[in-house]
Amino acid sequence: MAHIIIPPGWKIPEQQATPEDIYLDRRRFIRQLGYSGLGLWGLLSGLSGRGLSAASGPQTSGIYPAPRNAKFTLDRPLTAEQVAATYNNFYEFTLDKDRVHELAKNFKTSPWRIEVRGEVEKPFTIDVDDLLRKLPVEERLYRFRCVEAWSMAVPWTGIPMKKFIDLARPTSQAKYMRFVTFLDPKQAPGQRTQSWYPWPYFEGLRMDEAMNELTMLVTGIYGHPLPNQHGAPIRLIVPWKYGFKSIKSIVSIEFTREQPRTFWNQLVPDEYDFWANVDPRVPHPRWSQATERIIPSGKRVPTLPYNGYGDYVAGLY
Ligand code: MTE
């Protein structure tokens, strides 16, 4: 990305990835205890190695860990939670991947309302807690591929976007969805100091992309609510596209007739297009996309078209 700094080597210490069976055992254990919000939070943090995950709010009770949708499994080990939680892109806070979790720690994410507007039968605002009461959540294991040519494998918990769209009732004129992140320079230092960015961050999808079964509105990760550095309390996940499409901390969802502008495309149109589908054959102007480095080992593997999700989405294009 224009101002994304790619460090020469991985700054995070070498750590083991989490094999899927160990992660799932941990989930079972937590469920048996009966996850009830903050009481168990300390225990969860302990299990994940450090108290890195700042997340709170009533939406947690009874929801996590959510039932796992076994259809979405992985061909590689899950990234260790602590690794994913300390290697983040969230420019509203800092460009330093390993400092986002510190700088976002006190960001206030509850209460949190989302405005639903544009081409809908009736515009409305809804609190994330109410959304979670209305719509079912599930857990899925997805690969995650950043445009910077690194990748992870992550268990997300969220609402299939199609279910949200049914709730929002778009009109027949709705052809795209536009998503916007919060604007709060007091809480987000990057929005104060990096004035060259067109804050707030904004993204978009075509309706058929949004309705694809892979697309999720995500509220949790590793069996608990999203910590702030991952985009609490609610973000997008579109696993066949480069990670920058997966906008964090969403405050507005608009259904539009025209294709919306997107943050990175507006900034550097020659480098980032609206679609941003993972494609190993098309190099970024400044680096190859043919392979990716798995975080944290740095092991290089071939990148797959659509990040390996071609069976689900190739027909869209
Ligand atoms: N959303 C917002 N609002 N701001 C950002 O800087 N970075 C994007 C995406 N969503 C970003 C964002 C990029 S470049 C990536 S790779 C992913 O978030 C990183 O998600 P993660 O930190 O949860 O791994």
mmCIF file of C-alpha atoms and ligand atoms in Angstrom:
data_model
loop_
_atom_site.group_PDB
_atom_site.id
_atom_site.type_symbol
_atom_site.label_atom_id
_atom_site.label_comp_id
_atom_site.label_asym_id
_atom_site.label_seq_id
_atom_site.Cartn_x
_atom_site.Cartn_y
_atom_site.Cartn_z
ATOM 1 C CA MET A 1 0.000 0.000 0.000
ATOM 2 C CA ALA A 2 1.176 3.545 -0.533
ATOM 3 C CA HIS A 3 2.275 4.077 3.019
ATOM 4 C CA ILE A 4 2.328 0.548 4.306
ATOM 5 C CA ILE A 5 5.785 -0.190 5.544
ATOM 6 C CA ILE A 6 6.921 -3.722 4.943
ATOM 7 C CA PRO A 7 9.510 -4.585 7.569
ATOM 8 C CA PRO A 8 12.604 -6.421 6.335
ATOM 9 C CA GLY A 9 11.942 -9.399 8.617
ATOM 10 C CA TRP A 10 9.104 -10.293 10.918
ATOM 11 C CA LYS A 11 9.377 -8.231 14.053
ATOM 12 C CA ILE A 12 7.358 -10.684 16.109
ATOM 13 C CA PRO A 13 9.203 -13.455 17.883
ATOM 14 C CA GLU A 14 9.045 -16.922 16.415
ATOM 15 C CA GLN A 15 6.002 -18.730 17.785
ATOM 16 C CA GLN A 16 4.232 -21.923 16.978
ATOM 17 C CA ALA A 17 0.991 -21.812 15.059
ATOM 18 C CA THR A 18 -2.016 -23.451 16.711
ATOM 19 C CA PRO A 19 -3.079 -26.740 15.171
ATOM 20 C CA GLU A 20 -6.834 -26.797 14.608
ATOM 21 C CA ASP A 21 -7.465 -29.676 17.065
ATOM 22 C CA ILE A 22 -5.802 -27.812 19.943
ATOM 23 C CA TYR A 23 -7.842 -24.695 19.248
ATOM 24 C CA LEU A 24 -11.041 -26.726 19.081
ATOM 25 C CA ASP A 25 -10.250 -28.522 22.350
ATOM 26 C CA ARG A 26 -9.826 -25.152 23.995
ATOM 27 C CA ARG A 27 -13.183 -24.039 22.631
ATOM 28 C CA ARG A 28 -14.887 -27.131 24.009
ATOM 29 C CA PHE A 29 -13.304 -26.491 27.383
ATOM 30 C CA ILE A 30 -14.527 -22.900 27.429
ATOM 31 C CA ARG A 31 -18.022 -23.916 26.407
ATOM 32 C CA GLN A 32 -18.189 -26.533 29.156
ATOM 33 C CA LEU A 33 -17.310 -23.848 31.677
ATOM 34 C CA GLY A 34 -20.087 -21.694 30.234
ATOM 35 C CA TYR A 35 -18.694 -18.455 28.895
ATOM 36 C CA SER A 36 -20.287 -15.589 30.760
ATOM 37 C CA GLY A 37 -18.455 -12.475 29.755
ATOM 38 C CA LEU A 38 -15.909 -10.773 31.910
ATOM 39 C CA GLY A 39 -15.658 -13.442 34.608
ATOM 40 C CA LEU A 40 -14.096 -15.840 32.195
ATOM 41 C CA TRP A 41 -12.286 -13.127 30.328
ATOM 42 C CA GLY A 42 -9.223 -13.265 32.532
ATOM 43 C CA LEU A 43 -9.052 -17.010 32.061
ATOM 44 C CA LEU A 44 -9.353 -16.656 28.313
ATOM 45 C CA SER A 45 -6.593 -14.089 28.263
ATOM 46 C CA GLY A 46 -4.469 -16.408 30.328
ATOM 47 C CA LEU A 47 -5.050 -19.255 27.930
ATOM 48 C CA SER A 48 -4.077 -17.088 25.015
ATOM 49 C CA GLY A 49 -0.814 -16.267 26.701
ATOM 50 C CA ARG A 50 -1.293 -12.584 27.493
ATOM 51 C CA GLY A 51 -4.106 -10.207 28.233
ATOM 52 C CA LEU A 52 -3.852 -8.710 24.785
ATOM 53 C CA SER A 53 -7.463 -8.720 23.909
ATOM 54 C CA ALA A 54 -9.344 -5.634 24.948
ATOM 55 C CA ALA A 55 -13.017 -6.289 24.315
ATOM 56 C CA SER A 56 -16.031 -5.882 26.499
ATOM 57 C CA GLY A 57 -19.730 -5.319 26.400
ATOM 58 C CA PRO A 58 -22.950 -7.129 27.026
ATOM 59 C CA GLN A 59 -22.964 -8.631 23.558
ATOM 60 C CA THR A 60 -20.534 -11.231 24.807
ATOM 61 C CA SER A 61 -22.850 -13.145 27.073
ATOM 62 C CA GLY A 62 -24.113 -16.434 25.747
ATOM 63 C CA ILE A 63 -22.759 -15.961 22.236
ATOM 64 C CA TYR A 64 -19.160 -17.076 22.405
ATOM 65 C CA PRO A 65 -17.837 -19.474 21.489
ATOM 66 C CA ALA A 66 -20.397 -19.780 18.697
ATOM 67 C CA PRO A 67 -21.207 -23.033 16.906
ATOM 68 C CA ARG A 68 -18.633 -23.748 14.266
ATOM 69 C CA ASN A 69 -19.694 -24.152 10.656
ATOM 70 C CA ALA A 70 -17.637 -27.207 9.707
ATOM 71 C CA LYS A 71 -17.980 -26.444 6.011
ATOM 72 C CA PHE A 72 -15.251 -23.852 6.291
ATOM 73 C CA THR A 73 -12.070 -25.620 7.322
ATOM 74 C CA LEU A 74 -8.413 -25.019 6.624
ATOM 75 C CA ASP A 75 -5.556 -26.727 4.860
ATOM 76 C CA ARG A 76 -3.025 -25.207 7.253
ATOM 77 C CA PRO A 77 -2.670 -24.647 11.024
ATOM 78 C CA LEU A 78 -4.459 -21.732 12.618
ATOM 79 C CA THR A 79 -2.299 -18.724 13.414
ATOM 80 C CA ALA A 80 -1.627 -18.516 17.151
ATOM 81 C CA GLU A 81 -4.015 -16.030 18.737
ATOM 82 C CA GLN A 82 -1.236 -13.989 20.265
ATOM 83 C CA VAL A 83 0.442 -13.611 16.881
ATOM 84 C CA ALA A 84 -2.730 -12.427 15.154
ATOM 85 C CA ALA A 85 -3.426 -10.015 18.027
ATOM 86 C CA THR A 86 -0.047 -8.306 17.780
ATOM 87 C CA TYR A 87 0.390 -8.016 14.023
ATOM 88 C CA ASN A 88 -2.348 -5.730 12.758
ATOM 89 C CA ASN A 89 -3.112 -3.151 10.113
ATOM 90 C CA PHE A 90 -5.351 -0.458 11.569
ATOM 91 C CA TYR A 91 -4.047 2.863 10.297
ATOM 92 C CA GLU A 92 -6.460 4.858 12.438
ATOM 93 C CA PHE A 93 -4.121 4.028 15.335
ATOM 94 C CA THR A 94 -0.645 3.583 13.838
ATOM 95 C CA LEU A 95 1.221 2.187 10.858
ATOM 96 C CA ASP A 96 3.232 -0.005 13.231
ATOM 97 C CA LYS A 97 1.645 -3.426 13.105
ATOM 98 C CA ASP A 98 3.040 -4.482 16.445
ATOM 99 C CA ARG A 99 1.781 -1.377 18.279
ATOM 100 C CA VAL A 100 -1.857 -1.322 17.176
ATOM 101 C CA HIS A 101 -2.972 -3.462 20.100
ATOM 102 C CA GLU A 102 -1.402 -1.032 22.609
ATOM 103 C CA LEU A 103 -2.741 2.128 20.994
ATOM 104 C CA ALA A 104 -6.237 0.710 20.452
ATOM 105 C CA LYS A 105 -6.483 -0.740 23.956
ATOM 106 C CA ASN A 106 -8.712 1.986 25.402
ATOM 107 C CA PHE A 107 -10.798 2.654 22.321
ATOM 108 C CA LYS A 108 -14.443 2.714 23.402
ATOM 109 C CA THR A 109 -16.531 0.223 21.420
ATOM 110 C CA SER A 110 -19.638 -0.093 23.548
ATOM 111 C CA PRO A 111 -22.302 1.130 23.042
ATOM 112 C CA TRP A 112 -21.855 1.033 19.262
ATOM 113 C CA ARG A 113 -24.511 1.858 16.712
ATOM 114 C CA ILE A 114 -24.521 1.217 12.984
ATOM 115 C CA GLU A 115 -26.450 3.420 10.611
ATOM 116 C CA VAL A 116 -28.141 1.535 7.752
ATOM 117 C CA ARG A 117 -29.083 3.878 4.923
ATOM 118 C CA GLY A 118 -29.439 4.502 1.207
ATOM 119 C CA GLU A 119 -31.448 2.150 -0.982
ATOM 120 C CA VAL A 120 -33.389 0.385 1.794
ATOM 121 C CA GLU A 121 -37.116 0.242 2.376
ATOM 122 C CA LYS A 122 -36.631 2.055 5.679
ATOM 123 C CA PRO A 123 -33.315 3.469 6.954
ATOM 124 C CA PHE A 124 -32.526 2.606 10.584
ATOM 125 C CA THR A 125 -29.788 2.541 13.164
ATOM 126 C CA ILE A 126 -29.090 -0.547 15.194
ATOM 127 C CA ASP A 127 -26.903 -1.267 18.176
ATOM 128 C CA VAL A 128 -24.422 -4.088 17.645
ATOM 129 C CA ASP A 129 -25.812 -5.853 20.726
ATOM 130 C CA ASP A 130 -29.305 -5.777 19.205
ATOM 131 C CA LEU A 131 -27.950 -7.057 15.923
ATOM 132 C CA LEU A 132 -26.395 -9.975 17.771
ATOM 133 C CA ARG A 133 -29.682 -10.672 19.522
ATOM 134 C CA LYS A 134 -31.569 -10.671 16.202
ATOM 135 C CA LEU A 135 -29.237 -12.640 13.959
ATOM 136 C CA PRO A 136 -27.435 -15.941 14.508
ATOM 137 C CA VAL A 137 -23.658 -16.047 14.649
ATOM 138 C CA GLU A 138 -21.351 -18.870 13.699
ATOM 139 C CA GLU A 139 -17.655 -19.564 13.673
ATOM 140 C CA ARG A 140 -15.664 -20.221 10.501
ATOM 141 C CA LEU A 141 -11.992 -20.889 9.890
ATOM 142 C CA TYR A 142 -10.756 -18.761 6.999
ATOM 143 C CA ARG A 143 -7.476 -18.011 5.317
ATOM 144 C CA PHE A 144 -6.607 -14.307 5.384
ATOM 145 C CA ARG A 145 -4.312 -12.820 2.711
ATOM 146 C CA CYS A 146 -3.005 -9.264 2.956
ATOM 147 C CA VAL A 147 -2.042 -7.349 -0.190
ATOM 148 C CA GLU A 148 1.409 -6.997 1.402
ATOM 149 C CA ALA A 149 1.952 -10.726 0.640
ATOM 150 C CA TRP A 150 1.628 -12.160 4.134
ATOM 151 C CA SER A 151 -1.114 -14.471 5.335
ATOM 152 C CA MET A 152 -2.717 -15.953 8.415
ATOM 153 C CA ALA A 153 -5.446 -18.488 9.177
ATOM 154 C CA VAL A 154 -8.074 -17.240 11.579
ATOM 155 C CA PRO A 155 -11.266 -18.425 13.343
ATOM 156 C CA TRP A 156 -13.815 -15.633 12.889
ATOM 157 C CA THR A 157 -17.221 -15.456 14.543
ATOM 158 C CA GLY A 158 -19.909 -13.463 12.811
ATOM 159 C CA ILE A 159 -23.159 -13.051 10.965
ATOM 160 C CA PRO A 160 -23.368 -14.211 7.338
ATOM 161 C CA MET A 161 -23.832 -10.955 5.410
ATOM 162 C CA LYS A 162 -26.801 -12.390 3.524
ATOM 163 C CA LYS A 163 -28.695 -12.573 6.834
ATOM 164 C CA PHE A 164 -27.915 -8.937 7.546
ATOM 165 C CA ILE A 165 -29.070 -7.938 4.044
ATOM 166 C CA ASP A 166 -32.373 -9.748 4.583
ATOM 167 C CA LEU A 167 -32.830 -7.743 7.781
ATOM 168 C CA ALA A 168 -31.931 -4.441 6.070
ATOM 169 C CA ARG A 169 -34.389 -4.991 3.170
ATOM 170 C CA PRO A 170 -32.614 -3.178 0.306
ATOM 171 C CA THR A 171 -34.712 -1.928 -2.600
ATOM 172 C CA SER A 172 -34.344 -3.340 -6.104
ATOM 173 C CA GLN A 173 -32.195 -0.264 -6.897
ATOM 174 C CA ALA A 174 -29.419 -1.401 -4.528
ATOM 175 C CA LYS A 175 -26.442 -2.548 -6.592
ATOM 176 C CA TYR A 176 -23.570 -2.014 -4.131
ATOM 177 C CA MET A 177 -22.872 -1.707 -0.410
ATOM 178 C CA ARG A 178 -20.690 1.021 1.062
ATOM 179 C CA PHE A 179 -19.085 0.620 4.499
ATOM 180 C CA VAL A 180 -17.555 3.377 6.626
ATOM 181 C CA THR A 181 -15.352 3.229 9.744
ATOM 182 C CA PHE A 182 -15.650 5.591 12.748
ATOM 183 C CA LEU A 183 -14.093 9.054 12.734
ATOM 184 C CA ASP A 184 -12.746 9.994 16.151
ATOM 185 C CA PRO A 185 -9.311 11.659 16.089
ATOM 186 C CA LYS A 186 -9.420 12.070 19.877
ATOM 187 C CA GLN A 187 -9.344 8.319 20.349
ATOM 188 C CA ALA A 188 -7.506 7.292 17.189
ATOM 189 C CA PRO A 189 -4.097 9.011 17.000
ATOM 190 C CA GLY A 190 -3.532 8.034 13.373
ATOM 191 C CA GLN A 191 -6.548 10.090 12.341
ATOM 192 C CA ARG A 192 -4.853 13.128 13.912
ATOM 193 C CA THR A 193 -1.280 12.654 12.786
ATOM 194 C CA GLN A 194 -1.706 11.081 9.333
ATOM 195 C CA SER A 195 -3.706 13.856 7.782
ATOM 196 C CA TRP A 196 -2.923 12.764 4.210
ATOM 197 C CA TYR A 197 -5.399 9.898 4.502
ATOM 198 C CA PRO A 198 -9.024 10.585 3.543
ATOM 199 C CA TRP A 199 -10.521 9.544 6.906
ATOM 200 C CA PRO A 200 -12.785 7.878 7.753
ATOM 201 C CA TYR A 201 -11.777 4.588 6.033
ATOM 202 C CA PHE A 202 -14.391 3.444 3.536
ATOM 203 C CA GLU A 203 -14.921 0.319 1.443
ATOM 204 C CA GLY A 204 -17.458 -1.254 -0.875
ATOM 205 C CA LEU A 205 -18.786 -4.469 -2.358
ATOM 206 C CA ARG A 206 -21.091 -5.301 -5.234
ATOM 207 C CA MET A 207 -24.399 -6.782 -4.021
ATOM 208 C CA ASP A 208 -23.694 -10.262 -5.342
ATOM 209 C CA GLU A 209 -20.308 -10.235 -3.597
ATOM 210 C CA ALA A 210 -21.935 -9.118 -0.374
ATOM 211 C CA MET A 211 -24.555 -11.859 -0.644
ATOM 212 C CA ASN A 212 -22.016 -14.581 -1.351
ATOM 213 C CA GLU A 213 -22.022 -17.129 1.436
ATOM 214 C CA LEU A 214 -18.387 -16.419 2.333
ATOM 215 C CA THR A 215 -19.002 -12.766 3.214
ATOM 216 C CA MET A 216 -19.415 -12.075 6.922
ATOM 217 C CA LEU A 217 -20.012 -9.268 9.358
ATOM 218 C CA VAL A 218 -17.583 -10.362 12.019
ATOM 219 C CA THR A 219 -17.894 -9.638 15.743
ATOM 220 C CA GLY A 220 -15.572 -12.256 17.226
ATOM 221 C CA ILE A 221 -12.290 -14.084 16.826
ATOM 222 C CA TYR A 222 -10.769 -17.120 18.591
ATOM 223 C CA GLY A 223 -14.055 -17.827 20.328
ATOM 224 C CA HIS A 224 -14.541 -14.411 21.952
ATOM 225 C CA PRO A 225 -15.502 -10.857 20.972
ATOM 226 C CA LEU A 226 -13.155 -8.987 18.642
ATOM 227 C CA PRO A 227 -10.399 -7.207 20.491
ATOM 228 C CA ASN A 228 -10.052 -3.584 19.450
ATOM 229 C CA GLN A 229 -6.996 -4.127 17.269
ATOM 230 C CA HIS A 230 -8.996 -6.535 15.055
ATOM 231 C CA GLY A 231 -11.756 -3.970 14.431
ATOM 232 C CA ALA A 232 -14.125 -4.195 17.372
ATOM 233 C CA PRO A 233 -17.000 -4.363 17.684
ATOM 234 C CA ILE A 234 -17.896 -5.254 14.085
ATOM 235 C CA ARG A 235 -16.003 -5.561 10.814
ATOM 236 C CA LEU A 236 -16.239 -7.055 7.363
ATOM 237 C CA ILE A 237 -14.515 -10.280 6.258
ATOM 238 C CA VAL A 238 -14.291 -11.179 2.555
ATOM 239 C CA PRO A 239 -11.711 -13.982 2.432
ATOM 240 C CA TRP A 240 -11.212 -14.127 -1.340
ATOM 241 C CA LYS A 241 -10.138 -10.473 -1.456
ATOM 242 C CA TYR A 242 -7.010 -8.779 -0.153
ATOM 243 C CA GLY A 243 -7.291 -7.897 3.529
ATOM 244 C CA PHE A 244 -7.743 -4.159 2.991
ATOM 245 C CA LYS A 245 -11.307 -4.807 1.773
ATOM 246 C CA SER A 246 -12.157 -6.193 5.228
ATOM 247 C CA ILE A 247 -12.945 -2.839 6.807
ATOM 248 C CA LYS A 248 -12.831 -2.603 10.598
ATOM 249 C CA SER A 249 -15.048 -0.917 13.235
ATOM 250 C CA ILE A 250 -17.975 -0.160 10.922
ATOM 251 C CA VAL A 251 -20.392 2.671 11.796
ATOM 252 C CA SER A 252 -22.323 3.024 8.546
ATOM 253 C CA ILE A 253 -23.633 0.622 5.913
ATOM 254 C CA GLU A 254 -25.193 2.206 2.852
ATOM 255 C CA PHE A 255 -26.875 0.491 -0.095
ATOM 256 C CA THR A 256 -26.065 2.405 -3.282
ATOM 257 C CA ARG A 257 -26.975 2.465 -6.959
ATOM 258 C CA GLU A 258 -23.474 3.400 -8.096
ATOM 259 C CA GLN A 259 -20.159 1.721 -7.382
ATOM 260 C CA PRO A 260 -18.786 3.492 -4.297
ATOM 261 C CA ARG A 261 -15.281 4.908 -4.020
ATOM 262 C CA THR A 262 -12.915 2.996 -1.760
ATOM 263 C CA PHE A 263 -10.169 4.320 0.530
ATOM 264 C CA TRP A 264 -7.142 2.734 -1.126
ATOM 265 C CA ASN A 265 -8.440 3.067 -4.664
ATOM 266 C CA GLN A 266 -9.017 6.766 -4.121
ATOM 267 C CA LEU A 267 -5.511 7.222 -2.699
ATOM 268 C CA VAL A 268 -3.527 5.137 -5.173
ATOM 269 C CA PRO A 269 -5.755 4.051 -8.072
ATOM 270 C CA ASP A 270 -2.834 2.527 -9.993
ATOM 271 C CA GLU A 271 -2.066 0.112 -7.170
ATOM 272 C CA TYR A 272 -5.427 -0.836 -5.638
ATOM 273 C CA ASP A 273 -8.582 -1.483 -7.578
ATOM 274 C CA PHE A 274 -12.132 -1.732 -6.326
ATOM 275 C CA TRP A 275 -12.283 -5.507 -6.701
ATOM 276 C CA ALA A 276 -8.999 -6.474 -5.015
ATOM 277 C CA ASN A 277 -9.543 -10.175 -5.598
ATOM 278 C CA VAL A 278 -6.531 -12.253 -4.574
ATOM 279 C CA ASP A 279 -4.751 -13.102 -7.829
ATOM 280 C CA PRO A 280 -1.238 -14.577 -7.920
ATOM 281 C CA ARG A 281 -0.901 -13.785 -11.631
ATOM 282 C CA VAL A 282 -1.270 -10.037 -11.216
ATOM 283 C CA PRO A 283 1.696 -8.505 -9.409
ATOM 284 C CA HIS A 284 1.340 -5.423 -7.298
ATOM 285 C CA PRO A 285 3.286 -2.678 -9.131
ATOM 286 C CA ARG A 286 5.946 -2.908 -6.410
ATOM 287 C CA TRP A 287 6.031 -6.624 -5.508
ATOM 288 C CA SER A 288 4.953 -10.058 -6.680
ATOM 289 C CA GLN A 289 1.697 -11.616 -5.508
ATOM 290 C CA ALA A 290 2.686 -15.120 -6.671
ATOM 291 C CA THR A 291 3.594 -16.283 -3.165
ATOM 292 C CA GLU A 292 2.843 -15.296 0.415
ATOM 293 C CA ARG A 293 4.681 -15.520 3.725
ATOM 294 C CA ILE A 294 2.802 -17.338 6.416
ATOM 295 C CA ILE A 295 2.932 -15.413 9.665
ATOM 296 C CA PRO A 296 4.852 -15.915 11.893
ATOM 297 C CA SER A 297 7.206 -18.527 10.415
ATOM 298 C CA GLY A 298 7.813 -16.622 7.209
ATOM 299 C CA LYS A 299 7.433 -19.873 5.271
ATOM 300 C CA ARG A 300 6.655 -18.990 1.670
ATOM 301 C CA VAL A 301 3.824 -20.797 -0.100
ATOM 302 C CA PRO A 302 2.138 -20.222 -3.455
ATOM 303 C CA THR A 303 -0.819 -17.858 -3.397
ATOM 304 C CA LEU A 304 -4.011 -19.360 -4.782
ATOM 305 C CA PRO A 305 -6.444 -17.539 -7.083
ATOM 306 C CA TYR A 306 -9.244 -16.033 -4.972
ATOM 307 C CA ASN A 307 -7.172 -17.086 -1.960
ATOM 308 C CA GLY A 308 -8.326 -20.663 -2.545
ATOM 309 C CA TYR A 309 -12.044 -19.787 -2.555
ATOM 310 C CA GLY A 310 -12.542 -19.980 -6.332
ATOM 311 C CA ASP A 311 -15.237 -22.664 -6.040
ATOM 312 C CA TYR A 312 -17.375 -20.166 -4.171
ATOM 313 C CA VAL A 313 -16.697 -16.976 -6.092
ATOM 314 C CA ALA A 314 -15.098 -17.481 -9.507
ATOM 315 C CA GLY A 315 -18.585 -17.424 -11.070
ATOM 316 C CA LEU A 316 -19.086 -13.846 -9.886
ATOM 317 C CA TYR A 317 -16.485 -12.455 -12.290
HETATM 318 N N1 MTE B 1 -9.949 -1.185 8.383
HETATM 319 C C1 MTE B 1 -9.714 0.063 8.840
HETATM 320 N N2 MTE B 1 -10.759 0.788 9.292
HETATM 321 N N3 MTE B 1 -8.467 0.592 8.865
HETATM 322 C C2 MTE B 1 -7.382 -0.097 8.393
HETATM 323 O O1 MTE B 1 -6.242 0.431 8.429
HETATM 324 N N4 MTE B 1 -6.565 -2.165 7.374
HETATM 325 C C3 MTE B 1 -6.938 -3.251 6.460
HETATM 326 C C4 MTE B 1 -8.105 -4.082 7.006
HETATM 327 N N5 MTE B 1 -9.158 -3.220 7.510
HETATM 328 C C5 MTE B 1 -7.609 -1.417 7.888
HETATM 329 C C6 MTE B 1 -8.913 -1.935 7.939
HETATM 330 C C7 MTE B 1 -5.821 -4.137 6.149
HETATM 331 S S1 MTE B 1 -4.644 -3.497 5.099
HETATM 332 C C8 MTE B 1 -5.731 -5.407 6.636
HETATM 333 S S2 MTE B 1 -4.522 -6.478 6.085
HETATM 334 C C9 MTE B 1 -6.679 -5.911 7.639
HETATM 335 O O2 MTE B 1 -7.615 -4.919 8.063
HETATM 336 C C10 MTE B 1 -5.932 -6.425 8.874
HETATM 337 O O3 MTE B 1 -6.817 -7.049 9.763
HETATM 338 P P1 MTE B 1 -6.259 -7.656 11.137
HETATM 339 O O4 MTE B 1 -5.423 -6.611 11.798
HETATM 340 O O5 MTE B 1 -7.464 -8.037 11.944
HETATM 341 O O6 MTE B 1 -5.438 -8.865 10.763
#
